[in-house]
XYZ file of C-alpha atoms in Angstrom:
729
model
C 21.320 61.757 -72.756
C 21.079 58.059 -73.627
C 22.838 56.607 -76.586
C 20.894 55.012 -79.349
C 21.586 51.345 -79.996
C 23.976 50.700 -82.836
C 21.503 48.063 -84.051
C 19.305 49.334 -86.849
C 16.098 48.259 -85.134
C 17.296 48.457 -81.537
C 15.054 49.163 -78.599
C 17.722 49.683 -75.967
C 16.902 53.391 -75.865
C 16.530 56.564 -77.903
C 18.079 60.005 -77.733
C 16.079 62.688 -75.870
C 15.185 65.747 -78.023
C 13.984 69.213 -77.079
C 10.226 69.872 -76.930
C 10.122 71.583 -80.297
C 7.337 69.596 -81.824
C 9.484 66.506 -82.333
C 8.534 63.241 -80.609
C 9.510 62.928 -76.940
C 11.824 60.140 -75.801
C 8.925 58.041 -74.505
C 6.923 58.551 -77.687
C 9.916 57.677 -79.837
C 10.492 54.578 -77.738
C 6.873 53.550 -78.280
C 7.320 54.036 -82.038
C 10.471 51.910 -81.922
C 8.678 49.186 -79.977
C 5.824 49.145 -82.466
C 8.354 48.891 -85.271
C 10.064 45.961 -83.527
C 6.742 44.195 -82.977
C 5.844 44.698 -86.641
C 9.236 43.343 -87.705
C 8.840 40.231 -85.567
C 5.253 39.799 -86.740
C 6.514 39.695 -90.303
C 9.051 37.032 -89.359
C 6.467 34.996 -87.441
C 4.189 35.079 -90.485
C 7.078 33.865 -92.646
C 7.967 31.050 -90.231
C 4.339 29.979 -89.864
C 3.900 29.847 -93.632
C 7.045 27.725 -93.963
C 5.824 25.396 -91.204
C 2.485 24.963 -92.971
C 4.193 24.266 -96.304
C 6.360 21.558 -94.776
C 3.386 20.050 -92.944
C 1.327 19.941 -96.156
C 4.204 18.248 -97.991
C 4.522 15.609 -95.261
C 0.779 15.026 -95.240
C 0.867 14.218 -98.956
C 3.705 11.739 -98.420
C 1.864 10.119 -95.529
C -1.278 9.640 -97.622
C 0.346 6.752 -99.517
C 0.313 3.363 -97.739
C 3.628 1.783 -96.769
C 4.538 -1.097 -99.095
C 7.154 -2.769 -96.893
C 8.824 -2.594 -93.482
C 11.439 -0.074 -94.625
C 8.768 2.262 -95.948
C 6.787 1.732 -92.745
C 9.753 2.833 -90.637
C 10.220 5.885 -92.863
C 6.552 6.802 -92.528
C 6.742 6.580 -88.729
C 9.611 9.078 -88.832
C 7.653 11.345 -91.167
C 4.601 11.045 -88.922
C 6.685 12.186 -85.960
C 7.962 15.174 -87.966
C 4.428 16.004 -89.083
C 3.098 15.870 -85.520
C 5.934 18.121 -84.366
C 5.093 20.709 -87.024
C 1.376 20.531 -86.292
C 1.857 20.971 -82.532
C 4.246 23.916 -82.896
C 1.572 26.570 -83.258
C 1.708 28.314 -79.891
C 5.114 29.893 -79.330
C 6.548 28.920 -82.704
C 8.995 31.841 -82.458
C 9.994 33.274 -79.095
C 13.523 34.625 -79.346
C 16.175 36.307 -81.408
C 19.942 36.671 -81.159
C 21.774 39.545 -82.852
C 25.450 38.682 -83.181
C 28.344 41.082 -82.904
C 29.182 40.057 -86.472
C 25.780 41.188 -87.729
C 24.174 37.750 -87.964
C 20.575 37.383 -86.826
C 19.166 34.091 -85.570
C 15.603 33.489 -84.511
C 14.972 30.807 -81.880
C 11.774 28.791 -81.668
C 10.034 25.653 -80.563
C 11.194 23.717 -83.636
C 13.811 24.177 -86.333
C 12.826 25.264 -89.848
C 14.882 25.402 -93.025
C 14.252 27.014 -96.368
C 14.419 25.150 -99.669
C 17.804 26.674 -100.470
C 20.503 24.025 -100.170
C 23.208 24.871 -97.633
C 21.369 27.932 -96.338
C 21.270 28.972 -92.675
C 18.215 27.737 -90.757
C 15.215 30.021 -90.975
C 14.416 29.172 -87.344
C 16.812 27.570 -84.845
C 15.428 24.825 -82.625
C 15.752 25.803 -78.957
C 17.564 22.503 -78.281
C 20.242 23.093 -80.912
C 23.745 24.237 -79.828
C 23.319 27.445 -81.849
C 20.437 28.452 -79.553
C 22.321 28.058 -76.300
C 23.519 31.696 -76.043
C 19.855 32.662 -75.883
C 19.838 31.111 -72.397
C 23.414 31.614 -71.239
C 24.854 34.832 -72.721
C 25.358 37.711 -70.281
C 26.836 41.170 -70.427
C 29.949 39.750 -68.738
C 30.060 36.807 -71.152
C 28.147 37.822 -74.304
C 29.286 34.725 -76.250
C 29.513 36.718 -79.487
C 26.073 38.286 -79.105
C 25.178 41.971 -79.120
C 21.541 41.613 -78.107
C 18.949 39.082 -77.020
C 15.299 39.655 -77.812
C 12.359 37.849 -76.175
C 9.314 37.744 -78.435
C 5.939 37.347 -76.732
C 3.142 35.885 -78.819
C -0.476 34.875 -78.459
C -1.356 32.359 -81.129
C -0.184 33.818 -84.427
C 0.164 37.376 -83.120
C 3.249 39.079 -81.675
C 2.113 41.025 -78.611
C 5.420 42.380 -77.348
C 9.191 42.241 -77.342
C 11.780 42.588 -74.564
C 15.328 43.464 -75.537
C 18.504 42.879 -73.550
C 21.719 44.513 -74.699
C 24.663 42.231 -74.019
C 27.274 44.983 -74.219
C 27.337 45.812 -70.507
C 24.610 48.472 -70.537
C 22.138 46.294 -68.590
C 22.406 44.977 -65.047
C 19.450 42.568 -65.033
C 20.310 39.461 -63.031
C 17.868 37.234 -64.916
C 17.844 36.241 -68.562
C 14.843 37.918 -70.182
C 13.735 39.415 -66.882
C 10.796 41.257 -68.395
C 9.502 38.192 -70.249
C 10.144 35.940 -67.263
C 8.281 38.093 -64.752
C 5.418 38.567 -67.194
C 5.142 34.785 -67.534
C 5.255 34.300 -63.773
C 2.472 36.826 -63.238
C 0.130 35.045 -65.648
C -2.881 33.245 -64.216
C -2.424 29.514 -63.533
C -4.659 27.212 -65.579
C -4.155 23.891 -63.824
C -1.829 22.637 -66.574
C 1.886 23.208 -66.821
C 3.075 25.233 -69.789
C 6.468 25.120 -71.443
C 9.144 27.593 -70.363
C 11.527 27.401 -73.286
C 11.404 31.160 -73.815
C 12.378 32.035 -70.220
C 14.845 29.357 -69.098
C 17.651 30.684 -66.907
C 21.323 29.776 -67.082
C 21.432 27.412 -64.086
C 18.370 25.658 -65.504
C 19.850 25.430 -68.992
C 23.125 24.029 -67.630
C 21.218 21.128 -66.101
C 19.017 20.616 -69.161
C 22.080 20.262 -71.408
C 24.276 18.293 -68.973
C 25.831 15.065 -70.241
C 23.661 11.986 -69.738
C 26.520 9.722 -68.677
C 25.307 8.777 -65.203
C 22.898 9.660 -62.395
C 22.361 13.412 -62.038
C 20.625 14.399 -58.789
C 19.232 17.947 -58.818
C 18.360 19.613 -55.518
C 15.926 22.479 -55.870
C 13.648 24.232 -53.411
C 10.070 25.336 -54.122
C 9.506 27.323 -57.296
C 13.004 26.776 -58.700
C 11.626 25.124 -61.839
C 12.602 21.520 -61.063
C 9.789 20.053 -63.119
C 10.373 22.496 -65.964
C 14.036 21.516 -66.003
C 13.260 17.792 -65.899
C 10.789 17.892 -68.797
C 12.868 20.190 -70.971
C 15.842 17.910 -70.324
C 13.811 15.043 -71.786
C 13.105 17.102 -74.904
C 16.755 18.150 -75.192
C 18.109 14.602 -74.791
C 15.690 13.142 -77.347
C 16.651 15.884 -79.800
C 20.405 15.553 -79.213
C 20.636 11.770 -78.901
C 18.322 10.456 -81.601
C 19.041 6.822 -80.719
C 17.527 7.479 -77.296
C 14.133 7.795 -78.978
C 14.454 4.144 -80.096
C 14.453 3.127 -76.437
C 12.035 5.817 -75.158
C 12.373 7.926 -72.030
C 10.541 7.161 -68.797
C 9.190 10.083 -66.759
C 8.281 9.144 -63.184
C 6.076 11.516 -61.210
C 4.660 11.403 -57.685
C 0.948 11.060 -58.503
C -1.598 10.694 -61.335
C -2.741 14.268 -60.630
C 0.806 15.468 -61.228
C 1.100 13.489 -64.477
C -2.139 15.067 -65.683
C -0.714 18.479 -64.772
C 2.375 17.996 -66.955
C 0.670 15.928 -69.670
C 0.804 18.585 -72.394
C 4.384 19.741 -71.941
C 6.366 17.121 -73.840
C 3.953 16.801 -76.780
C 4.070 20.600 -77.045
C 7.838 20.334 -77.276
C 7.486 17.791 -80.057
C 8.397 14.677 -78.078
C 6.298 11.500 -78.176
C 8.834 8.747 -77.337
C 7.996 9.195 -73.667
C 6.258 6.999 -71.100
C 4.819 8.774 -68.043
C 4.023 6.819 -64.899
C 4.190 6.700 -61.135
C 6.034 3.977 -59.252
C 2.610 2.490 -58.453
C 1.653 2.198 -62.137
C 4.901 0.849 -63.595
C 3.499 -2.688 -63.577
C 0.747 -2.417 -66.163
C -1.500 -5.191 -64.824
C -1.100 -4.518 -61.087
C -3.085 -1.937 -59.137
C -2.752 -0.624 -55.606
C -5.901 -1.675 -53.749
C -5.275 -0.715 -50.123
C -3.532 1.769 -47.885
C -0.912 0.869 -45.320
C 0.627 2.410 -42.242
C 3.725 4.579 -42.486
C 5.778 2.176 -40.320
C 5.016 -0.719 -42.676
C 5.711 1.423 -45.746
C 9.096 2.318 -44.255
C 9.916 -1.341 -43.468
C 9.058 -2.559 -46.967
C 10.867 0.317 -48.637
C 14.278 -0.762 -47.318
C 16.992 -2.089 -49.615
C 17.190 -5.307 -47.559
C 14.287 -6.746 -49.549
C 16.343 -6.963 -52.722
C 18.813 -9.430 -51.223
C 16.000 -11.200 -49.344
C 14.075 -11.867 -52.549
C 17.222 -12.897 -54.397
C 17.941 -15.474 -51.709
C 14.343 -16.687 -51.718
C 14.243 -17.236 -55.490
C 17.638 -18.975 -55.390
C 16.185 -21.392 -52.825
C 13.434 -22.330 -55.293
C 15.839 -23.576 -57.948
C 15.798 -27.378 -58.336
C 18.543 -29.330 -56.600
C 20.771 -31.496 -58.792
C 19.885 -35.183 -58.933
C 19.895 -38.026 -61.395
C 17.307 -37.492 -64.144
C 15.667 -40.463 -65.908
C 14.127 -39.447 -69.227
C 12.000 -41.549 -71.603
C 12.704 -41.294 -75.321
C 11.021 -43.454 -77.981
C 10.079 -46.131 -75.485
C 13.477 -46.342 -73.815
C 14.734 -44.751 -70.570
C 17.978 -42.783 -70.513
C 19.779 -41.509 -67.402
C 21.545 -38.161 -66.916
C 23.896 -38.580 -63.910
C 23.535 -36.190 -60.948
C 27.017 -34.777 -61.570
C 26.125 -33.936 -65.180
C 22.848 -32.343 -64.069
C 24.687 -30.241 -61.465
C 27.082 -28.919 -64.105
C 24.184 -28.097 -66.427
C 22.370 -26.284 -63.588
C 25.394 -24.174 -62.723
C 25.918 -23.237 -66.357
C 22.218 -22.433 -66.909
C 21.777 -20.182 -63.879
C 24.794 -17.834 -64.197
C 22.878 -14.651 -63.336
C 19.843 -15.512 -65.448
C 16.300 -15.049 -64.126
C 14.575 -18.197 -62.902
C 12.523 -18.929 -66.029
C 15.255 -17.989 -68.479
C 17.654 -20.233 -66.571
C 15.159 -23.059 -67.015
C 15.086 -22.420 -70.765
C 18.899 -22.540 -70.844
C 18.875 -25.742 -68.784
C 16.296 -27.318 -71.097
C 18.506 -26.575 -74.081
C 21.413 -28.295 -72.358
C 19.206 -31.283 -71.502
C 18.301 -31.600 -75.183
C 21.996 -31.788 -76.065
C 22.853 -34.123 -73.180
C 19.979 -36.486 -73.951
C 20.872 -36.551 -77.639
C 24.455 -37.436 -76.717
C 23.300 -40.198 -74.340
C 20.942 -41.615 -76.966
C 23.726 -41.567 -79.558
C 26.198 -43.206 -77.164
C 23.775 -45.975 -76.161
C 22.906 -46.603 -79.792
C 26.605 -46.847 -80.607
C 27.164 -49.269 -77.730
C 24.193 -51.388 -78.808
C 25.403 -51.449 -82.407
C 28.859 -52.455 -81.232
C 27.368 -55.398 -79.305
C 25.230 -56.408 -82.275
C 28.190 -56.092 -84.623
C 30.368 -58.307 -82.433
C 27.681 -61.022 -82.308
C 27.017 -60.766 -86.024
C 30.736 -61.037 -86.820
C 30.952 -64.274 -84.781
C 28.085 -65.749 -86.773
C 29.631 -64.667 -90.070
C 32.956 -66.136 -89.057
C 31.380 -69.544 -88.410
C 29.462 -69.414 -91.695
C 32.573 -68.375 -93.611
C 34.522 -71.179 -92.066
C 31.964 -73.770 -93.069
C 31.185 -72.448 -96.551
C 34.440 -70.906 -97.684
C 35.677 -67.322 -97.610
C 35.189 -66.505 -101.271
C 31.447 -67.078 -101.569
C 30.324 -63.788 -99.977
C 31.669 -60.391 -101.242
C 32.502 -57.613 -98.725
C 29.551 -55.338 -97.633
C 29.774 -51.521 -97.978
C 27.623 -48.912 -96.148
C 27.742 -45.297 -94.959
C 26.735 -43.262 -91.852
C 25.049 -45.077 -89.002
C 24.301 -47.961 -91.346
C 28.030 -48.567 -91.679
C 29.298 -48.547 -88.100
C 26.412 -47.523 -85.788
C 27.817 -44.012 -85.318
C 25.450 -41.064 -85.940
C 26.764 -38.325 -88.169
C 26.794 -34.737 -86.902
C 23.793 -34.001 -89.087
C 21.884 -36.958 -87.636
C 22.723 -35.921 -84.070
C 21.501 -32.384 -84.778
C 18.267 -33.771 -86.171
C 17.910 -35.881 -83.033
C 18.401 -32.814 -80.830
C 15.723 -30.915 -82.759
C 13.267 -33.784 -82.328
C 13.992 -33.935 -78.594
C 13.551 -30.150 -78.269
C 10.154 -30.344 -79.967
C 8.963 -33.308 -77.932
C 6.112 -32.280 -75.547
C 6.814 -35.150 -73.132
C 10.369 -33.970 -72.536
C 9.106 -30.383 -72.110
C 6.501 -31.484 -69.547
C 9.125 -33.438 -67.618
C 11.459 -30.413 -67.356
C 8.599 -28.089 -66.368
C 7.436 -30.520 -63.674
C 10.946 -30.718 -62.241
C 11.548 -26.946 -62.650
C 8.024 -25.472 -62.325
C 6.686 -22.173 -63.655
C 6.192 -19.661 -60.819
C 3.836 -16.693 -60.554
C 5.339 -13.576 -58.965
C 2.121 -12.369 -57.336
C 1.347 -15.724 -55.716
C 4.940 -16.190 -54.645
C 5.189 -12.758 -53.013
C 1.881 -13.175 -51.213
C 3.048 -16.478 -49.741
C 6.482 -15.115 -48.869
C 5.223 -12.044 -47.016
C 2.736 -14.119 -45.016
C 5.304 -16.717 -43.903
C 7.163 -15.642 -40.745
C 9.658 -18.485 -41.034
C 10.630 -17.505 -44.581
C 10.897 -13.830 -43.597
C 13.155 -14.684 -40.671
C 15.315 -16.905 -42.891
C 15.782 -14.587 -45.837
C 15.426 -11.158 -44.168
C 17.287 -11.607 -40.874
C 17.803 -7.814 -40.664
C 14.132 -7.443 -39.692
C 13.231 -7.538 -36.021
C 10.709 -10.137 -34.773
C 8.179 -7.339 -34.303
C 8.660 -6.129 -37.878
C 8.258 -9.673 -39.207
C 4.980 -10.073 -37.309
C 3.714 -6.748 -38.685
C 4.566 -7.660 -42.291
C 3.060 -11.152 -42.057
C -0.179 -9.793 -40.554
C -0.993 -7.494 -43.496
C -4.349 -8.067 -45.209
C -4.805 -9.250 -48.787
C -4.330 -6.852 -51.697
C -1.454 -4.701 -52.858
C -0.238 -1.635 -51.020
C 2.061 0.932 -52.607
C 5.180 -0.521 -50.964
C 4.365 -3.976 -52.380
C 4.782 -2.835 -55.988
C 8.613 -2.538 -55.866
C 8.809 -5.952 -54.156
C 6.575 -7.483 -56.812
C 8.658 -5.830 -59.525
C 11.872 -7.188 -58.016
C 10.414 -10.686 -57.792
C 9.047 -10.555 -61.348
C 12.506 -9.509 -62.523
C 14.179 -12.370 -60.623
C 11.724 -14.849 -62.135
C 11.833 -13.401 -65.640
C 9.231 -13.735 -68.356
C 7.916 -17.100 -69.531
C 8.569 -16.973 -73.274
C 6.636 -13.701 -73.555
C 6.563 -12.298 -77.100
C 7.300 -8.600 -77.549
C 4.105 -6.563 -77.190
C 2.571 -4.999 -80.306
C 2.423 -1.268 -80.876
C 3.288 1.145 -83.628
C 5.146 3.607 -81.430
C 8.062 2.834 -79.167
C 6.281 4.362 -76.170
C 3.363 1.940 -76.630
C 5.677 -1.061 -76.632
C 7.672 0.213 -73.658
C 4.550 0.937 -71.622
C 3.279 -2.636 -71.971
C 6.549 -4.468 -71.375
C 7.780 -4.726 -67.780
C 11.328 -5.622 -68.772
C 11.743 -2.729 -71.237
C 15.119 -0.966 -70.960
C 14.785 2.809 -71.376
C 17.312 5.183 -72.886
C 16.886 7.625 -69.998
C 14.761 8.005 -66.884
C 13.646 11.337 -65.425
C 12.233 11.369 -61.894
C 10.350 14.290 -60.398
C 9.868 14.603 -56.628
C 12.647 12.044 -56.362
C 13.032 12.598 -52.628
C 9.880 10.499 -52.143
C 11.381 7.295 -53.566
C 12.183 4.459 -51.200
C 15.315 2.373 -51.671
C 13.256 -0.379 -53.312
C 11.655 2.136 -55.683
C 15.130 3.287 -56.686
C 15.830 -0.367 -57.516
C 12.802 -0.292 -59.834
C 14.340 2.657 -61.641
C 17.730 1.000 -61.996
C 16.206 -2.154 -63.488
C 14.621 -0.053 -66.220
C 17.802 1.871 -66.959
C 20.874 -0.262 -66.188
C 23.025 2.279 -68.046
C 22.236 4.670 -65.132
C 21.357 7.458 -67.546
C 19.066 9.035 -64.957
C 18.036 12.579 -64.032
C 16.347 12.955 -60.649
C 15.009 16.285 -59.430
C 13.505 17.082 -56.074
C 13.823 18.843 -52.768
C 15.041 16.686 -49.904
C 13.443 19.208 -47.518
C 10.013 18.484 -48.990
C 10.233 14.734 -48.352
C 6.952 13.417 -47.008
C 7.478 9.694 -47.579
C 7.846 7.170 -44.770
C 11.598 6.716 -45.194
C 13.959 8.706 -42.970
C 16.375 10.082 -45.546
C 17.407 13.661 -44.828
C 20.104 13.957 -47.524
C 20.497 12.840 -51.112
C 23.529 10.762 -50.156
C 21.334 8.710 -47.828
C 18.551 8.445 -50.381
C 20.626 6.998 -53.241
C 23.457 5.227 -51.404
C 21.862 1.770 -51.667
C 21.579 1.991 -55.469
C 24.327 4.321 -56.715
C 26.851 4.374 -53.880
C 29.025 7.417 -54.494
C 28.709 7.248 -58.294
C 26.341 10.147 -58.921
C 26.594 13.852 -59.718
C 24.933 16.615 -57.726
C 23.499 19.852 -59.099
C 21.449 22.601 -57.486
C 18.796 25.133 -58.436
C 19.080 28.182 -56.208
C 16.556 30.735 -57.532
C 12.848 30.640 -56.684
C 10.779 31.990 -59.577
C 7.294 30.869 -58.553
C 6.782 31.688 -54.890
C 6.809 35.418 -54.072
C 9.313 36.864 -51.649
C 6.580 37.658 -49.123
C 5.817 33.936 -48.765
C 9.382 32.629 -48.923
C 10.212 34.824 -45.932
C 7.988 32.514 -43.845
C 9.896 29.342 -44.679
C 13.132 29.835 -42.735
C 11.776 28.908 -39.259
C 9.823 25.974 -40.734
C 12.946 24.532 -42.371
C 14.856 24.888 -39.112
C 12.177 22.899 -37.273
C 12.292 20.284 -40.057
C 15.995 19.773 -39.331
C 17.152 21.047 -42.722
C 20.710 22.156 -43.337
C 19.915 23.659 -46.752
C 19.599 27.317 -47.600
C 16.124 28.178 -48.955
C 16.116 29.291 -52.593
C 16.272 33.021 -53.213
C 12.977 34.517 -54.388
C 13.421 36.977 -57.264
C 9.973 38.477 -57.401
C 7.464 40.135 -55.129
C 3.693 39.870 -55.507
C 3.116 42.906 -53.292
C 0.575 40.897 -51.269
C 1.414 40.088 -47.664
C 0.330 36.637 -46.430
C -2.717 36.916 -44.196
C -4.032 34.831 -41.326
C -7.465 34.390 -39.756
C -8.134 32.589 -36.465
C -11.379 30.576 -36.277
C -12.880 27.787 -34.190
C -13.303 24.260 -35.606
C -17.059 24.803 -35.726
C -16.533 27.794 -38.009
C -14.125 25.996 -40.348
C -16.442 25.011 -43.220
C -18.153 28.403 -43.484
C -14.895 30.326 -43.132
C -13.207 28.191 -45.802
C -16.079 28.691 -48.241
C -15.971 32.480 -47.746
C -12.161 32.660 -48.013
C -12.138 30.616 -51.225
C -14.926 32.761 -52.676
C -12.900 35.918 -52.075
C -9.690 34.410 -53.465
C -11.463 33.204 -56.598
C -12.898 36.656 -57.136
C -9.484 38.284 -56.751
C -7.806 35.739 -59.030
C -10.540 35.365 -61.604
C -9.281 33.344 -64.555
C -6.631 31.704 -62.389
C -6.646 28.900 -59.841
C -7.160 28.561 -56.095
C -6.127 25.507 -54.076
C -6.770 24.430 -50.488
C -4.289 22.439 -48.374
C -5.302 20.912 -45.055
C -4.410 18.114 -42.605
C -5.627 14.682 -43.686
C -8.217 14.663 -40.887
C -9.931 17.763 -42.347
C -10.012 16.760 -46.014
C -13.415 15.047 -46.112
C -15.211 17.911 -44.361
C -13.636 20.543 -46.589
C -14.257 18.673 -49.846
C -17.921 18.421 -48.962
C -18.074 22.160 -48.241
C -15.973 23.388 -51.184
C -17.225 21.227 -54.034
C -15.020 21.493 -57.131
C -12.219 23.466 -55.464
C -9.161 21.199 -55.115
C -8.649 20.227 -51.455
C -5.434 18.280 -50.880
C -3.076 17.161 -48.165
C 0.412 18.635 -48.175
C 1.769 15.465 -49.761
C -0.849 15.466 -52.513
C -0.036 19.083 -53.403
C 3.592 18.329 -54.246
C 4.654 19.729 -57.595
C 1.428 21.715 -58.056
C 0.926 25.466 -58.050
C -2.011 27.873 -57.859
C -2.374 31.634 -58.048
C -3.646 31.594 -54.464
C -3.411 29.012 -51.708
C -5.659 28.727 -48.673
C -3.770 26.870 -45.944
C -6.017 25.272 -43.314
C -4.740 24.542 -39.774
C -0.969 24.840 -40.299
C -0.344 23.495 -36.786
C -2.353 20.395 -37.688
C -0.170 19.844 -40.768
C 2.972 20.281 -38.647
C 1.674 17.633 -36.215
C 1.446 14.997 -38.961
C 4.347 12.597 -39.642
C 7.194 14.619 -41.172
C 4.795 17.513 -40.715
C 7.288 20.369 -40.802
C 8.408 19.162 -44.218
C 4.753 19.008 -45.237
C 4.115 22.516 -43.964
C 7.098 23.733 -45.999
C 5.445 22.236 -49.092
C 2.065 23.751 -48.283
C 3.430 27.246 -47.729
C 5.110 27.368 -51.130
C 2.363 26.345 -53.591
C 1.122 29.849 -54.474
C 2.397 32.236 -57.117
C 0.619 35.322 -55.763
C -1.309 35.097 -52.485
C -1.250 32.944 -49.352
C -4.039 32.888 -46.777
C -4.097 30.816 -43.587
C -6.995 29.738 -41.392
C -5.646 28.818 -37.955
C -7.798 26.908 -35.493
C -8.396 27.911 -31.912
C -10.768 26.496 -29.319
C -11.746 30.005 -28.220
C -13.666 32.384 -30.479
C -11.492 35.356 -31.492
C -11.998 38.459 -29.394
C -14.377 40.996 -30.925
């Protein structure tokens, strides 16, 4: 016998009855499930109607033009709300919590309220505190909940429900295990979908963690690192509304990856987001050439930050006497005065902003010198004039001429404060003075300056003494054009120089303005595949978020970049020191157990000290391997891909191979994605065909690359190994 749930519409189980014409237990359970689906369909219809009503109301309000700036700001907020409602069509409702006190809360992509003032929300936003038990309640810690229900929908139709009693009658180790495994078994489409209905507790803990400093999340393949990172963006923007005023920067490893995740944040209702790679952070600069791994490693070191700081400091003008012409007369600012003005102007300011501060001081100093010289001249004239008057008075009598009265500079030669301020304004607006200061303190171009610096061995030896003579020769010998490792150096130099009176860029939305402005300061930065960042790329991140409100997710064991970091402590030491928080994702949801069992020996050979994540699902398909000769490669790959595509019709198939095999395979396979291990980072397919695993392992950091390649599939892994001898028949 099984007890019936105390909930009126429960699906935890039904009581068995004798076969006397009454429904069997399984039939009764099916009836109960249909009833639950119908109940949730009715609620979904209600929520969808409310969403449409609110969207229609907002559309009417948005139809009227804004009359002033205040109304314009209000309309931008309404437009954001309207877009959020319009986008929340798929998965509007996906969960329900039944409290021990009888309360029922539905959880969805957005929050919805009824017209009744003070009423409970019709639908709770997944980011709201009230929704958290949906992700964290367990039978051991029910958090006031009696049951959790996962509601599966397709468009506007409820297609199923999965119930979890939270009273100790279930032993499932995953939240919403049925819904989660169903989602994981779905075909891959080449675009990432949201996972708000199936987030697990360790993922939710990271998503809702405080944004008070750098949070570094270690997670192996398939642990949901990217899902966590993107949902954390949505949560932070929802919880900290002021963060939307500054926008959030999402850094990914490649344009292909950014395309893969492109729909996730808009689907979650977030638009105050800028997505980029480290190579595309400078809007007007493009990588135009490749470079060797040794050079990429050299130019990724933190030493370049101090080297460039020293170089720019050496370009500041040296104090000397300045002779300025004003209204036909020359005036001198002594070297000591100029030195004091220089010291005051620099004080941590970028080169060009320091010049602007110095120019302002020169305007004041010159005005003071002009006023002082005028006063001295008037004093001399007054003394001579008084001598003449004295002689005239003596000869003509003192009573013939009455006393003169005057005010301001006419009275005693002294300029009033108002007159001195007017003089300063005239000096500041004078183009001749401006040209003089610019000639003495010239405008510098970051791109030209960096090109010259990197090509000059003497400068490199002077400002980067940590480099060996051989490394200096290698850097100076690089051809023209920008390589990937040059971008962080150019960014650092542009920051040290500062903008030259650049006006804020136009743009209606904050993300548009942030994207166009190099010096924009973001409210938060999220980095995916963070293990690939060099020390200089980390400096790029810090410049854009000096508050250090940063979330970085990655797997240090999947590092493929040229740097030699094998731990997170090594990777972030140069930027954060010890001031960062570590978190870990331990459960692999994507990669099936059959494939994860292959990764242990590979990680050992890669020198890893981490425990691989624990796979929670099995695809039931054992990885297979086929030995072929190099001459057979193209034909064998075409046939293997054809079979995989047939088996996983409606899903995706990807091919991973050593860099030396890519061109041949792309020609043979046409539209099928053929990538190196590094290019496949962050991606997933239903089936993966791995070409020449030994060749991948032989590449730089190859065991780490092979670890990546092995773990891209959600269902099936096939391997084509190369041998010089035809396989025995």
